[in-house]
Coordinates of C-alpha atoms in Angstrom, one line a residue:
M68 CA -8.9 4.6 -11.4
I69 CA -6.4 3.6 -9.3
K70 CA -3.9 6.6 -9.0
V71 CA -1.8 5.6 -6.0
V72 CA -0.8 2.4 -4.4
R73 CA 0.9 2.6 -0.9
I74 CA 2.1 0.1 1.9
D75 CA 2.0 1.6 5.0
H76 CA 1.3 -0.3 8.4
R77 CA -0.4 2.8 10.0
L78 CA -2.9 2.7 7.3
L79 CA -4.6 6.1 7.5
H80 CA -3.0 8.7 9.1
G81 CA -2.7 12.5 8.6
Q82 CA 0.2 12.0 5.7
V83 CA -2.1 10.1 3.8
I84 CA -5.4 12.5 4.7
F85 CA -3.7 15.6 4.5
A86 CA -0.8 15.2 1.9
W87 CA -1.0 12.4 -0.6
T88 CA -5.2 13.0 -1.1
K89 CA -4.4 16.4 -1.9
S90 CA -1.2 16.5 -4.2
Q91 CA -2.9 13.3 -6.2
G92 CA -6.6 14.6 -6.1
I93 CA -7.9 11.5 -4.4
E94 CA -11.6 11.0 -4.0
R95 CA -11.8 7.7 -2.8
I96 CA -9.6 5.4 -0.6
I97 CA -9.8 1.9 -0.2
V98 CA -7.7 0.0 2.6
I99 CA -6.9 -3.7 2.2
D100 CA -5.8 -5.2 5.2
N101 CA -6.9 -8.5 6.9
D102 CA -6.4 -7.1 10.4
A103 CA -8.4 -4.0 10.0
A104 CA -11.0 -5.6 8.2
G105 CA -11.9 -8.2 10.6
D106 CA -11.8 -5.4 13.7
D107 CA -15.3 -3.5 13.7
F108 CA -13.7 -0.9 15.8
K109 CA -11.0 -0.2 13.1
K110 CA -13.6 -0.3 10.3
M111 CA -16.0 2.2 12.4
S112 CA -13.1 4.6 12.9
L113 CA -11.6 4.5 9.2
K114 CA -15.1 5.4 7.7
L115 CA -13.9 3.9 4.5
S116 CA -13.9 0.6 2.4
V117 CA -11.9 -1.7 4.4
F118 CA -11.5 -5.2 2.7
S119 CA -9.4 -8.2 3.4
V120 CA -7.3 -9.9 1.0
T121 CA -10.1 -12.2 0.1
Q122 CA -12.9 -9.6 0.0
A123 CA -10.9 -7.5 -2.1
K124 CA -10.4 -10.5 -4.6
E125 CA -14.0 -10.8 -4.8
R126 CA -14.4 -7.3 -5.6
M127 CA -11.6 -7.0 -8.1
E128 CA -13.8 -6.6 -10.8
K129 CA -15.5 -3.4 -9.1
I130 CA -12.3 -1.8 -8.0
N131 CA -10.7 -2.2 -11.4
K132 CA -13.8 0.0 -12.9
L133 CA -13.7 2.8 -10.5
K134 CA -13.9 5.9 -12.3
S135 CA -12.9 8.4 -9.4
N136 CA -9.0 9.0 -8.5
T137 CA -8.4 6.1 -5.9
M138 CA -6.0 5.3 -3.5
V139 CA -5.3 1.8 -2.0
I140 CA -3.4 1.3 0.9
F141 CA -1.9 -1.9 2.0
G142 CA -0.8 -2.5 5.7
D143 CA 1.4 -5.2 5.1
V144 CA 3.7 -6.0 2.2
L145 CA 2.6 -9.7 1.4
Q146 CA -1.0 -8.7 1.5
A147 CA -0.1 -6.1 -1.2
G148 CA 1.6 -8.8 -3.0
E149 CA -1.3 -10.9 -3.5
I150 CA -3.5 -7.9 -4.6
I151 CA -1.3 -6.0 -6.9
P152 CA -0.9 -8.1 -9.5
D153 CA -4.6 -8.2 -9.9
L154 CA -4.6 -4.4 -10.3
N155 CA -5.5 -2.9 -13.7
G156 CA -2.8 -0.4 -14.6
I157 CA -0.5 -0.4 -11.6
T158 CA 3.1 0.9 -12.7
E159 CA 4.3 1.7 -9.3
V160 CA 3.9 1.4 -5.6
N161 CA 4.9 3.7 -2.6
Y162 CA 6.3 2.0 0.5
G163 CA 5.5 4.6 2.8
G164 CA 5.9 2.6 6.3
V165 CA 7.0 -0.8 7.0
K166 CA 7.6 -1.2 10.6
N167 CA 11.0 -2.2 12.2
R168 CA 11.0 -5.7 13.4
P169 CA 13.8 -8.3 14.8
D170 CA 14.0 -10.3 11.7
T171 CA 14.0 -7.1 9.4
K172 CA 16.8 -5.0 7.3
R173 CA 16.3 -1.2 7.2
Y174 CA 15.9 0.2 3.7
S175 CA 14.9 3.8 4.8
N176 CA 14.0 5.6 7.9
A177 CA 10.3 4.0 7.5
V178 CA 10.8 1.1 5.6
F179 CA 11.9 -2.4 7.0
L180 CA 11.8 -5.6 5.5
N181 CA 12.2 -9.3 6.2
D182 CA 13.3 -12.0 3.5
E183 CA 9.8 -13.0 2.7
E184 CA 8.9 -9.3 2.2
V185 CA 11.6 -8.8 -0.3
R186 CA 11.0 -11.7 -2.2
S187 CA 7.1 -10.4 -2.8
S188 CA 8.6 -7.3 -3.6
Q189 CA 11.2 -8.4 -6.0
R190 CA 8.1 -10.5 -7.6
L191 CA 6.3 -7.2 -8.6
K192 CA 9.4 -5.5 -9.7
E193 CA 9.9 -8.6 -12.1
Q194 CA 6.3 -7.6 -13.3
G195 CA 7.6 -4.3 -14.4
I196 CA 6.1 -2.4 -11.2
T197 CA 8.5 0.3 -10.0
L198 CA 9.1 0.1 -6.2
F199 CA 9.8 3.4 -4.5
M200 CA 9.8 4.8 -0.9
Q201 CA 8.6 8.3 0.0
Q202 CA 6.8 9.4 3.0
V203 CA 5.2 12.5 1.8
P204 CA 4.7 14.1 -1.8
T205 CA 7.0 16.6 -1.1
S206 CA 9.9 14.4 0.1
K207 CA 12.5 12.8 -2.2
R208 CA 11.3 9.6 -3.8
E209 CA 13.9 6.9 -3.1
S210 CA 14.1 3.5 -5.3
L211 CA 13.4 0.6 -3.8
D212 CA 14.1 -1.5 -6.7
A213 CA 18.0 -0.6 -6.5
L214 CA 18.0 -2.1 -3.1
I215 CA 16.2 -5.5 -3.4

């Protein structure tokens, strides 16, 4: 069962390992990120399921049938937009960290989106998925829906 979907360019880090997994009772983590899936060192160091978008689509039936509490982490908003509509039962997406780049607009201290990322996020919103920004479970949830 997919319990948490998060977008975070840092992929797996202390906030995920210690805060999110504990607060949500996460037993399994899946990272979907084209760059990490193509980097043997990152895959080895993460020691968990790491898939490209294509690989995730090929495994979608299995992912959707998982029984353990699962967290899916995307390193990229656009890649998330390709996969999230195919994930069963997803009602919300946590934007935890999208790095600042020259062509982006600031939406929170840790979320910066360019026009293409905003359009991708709007498509998710139009599908009834709630979009929010939250760094750690104990911090305030901020609505992204209202800003895009």
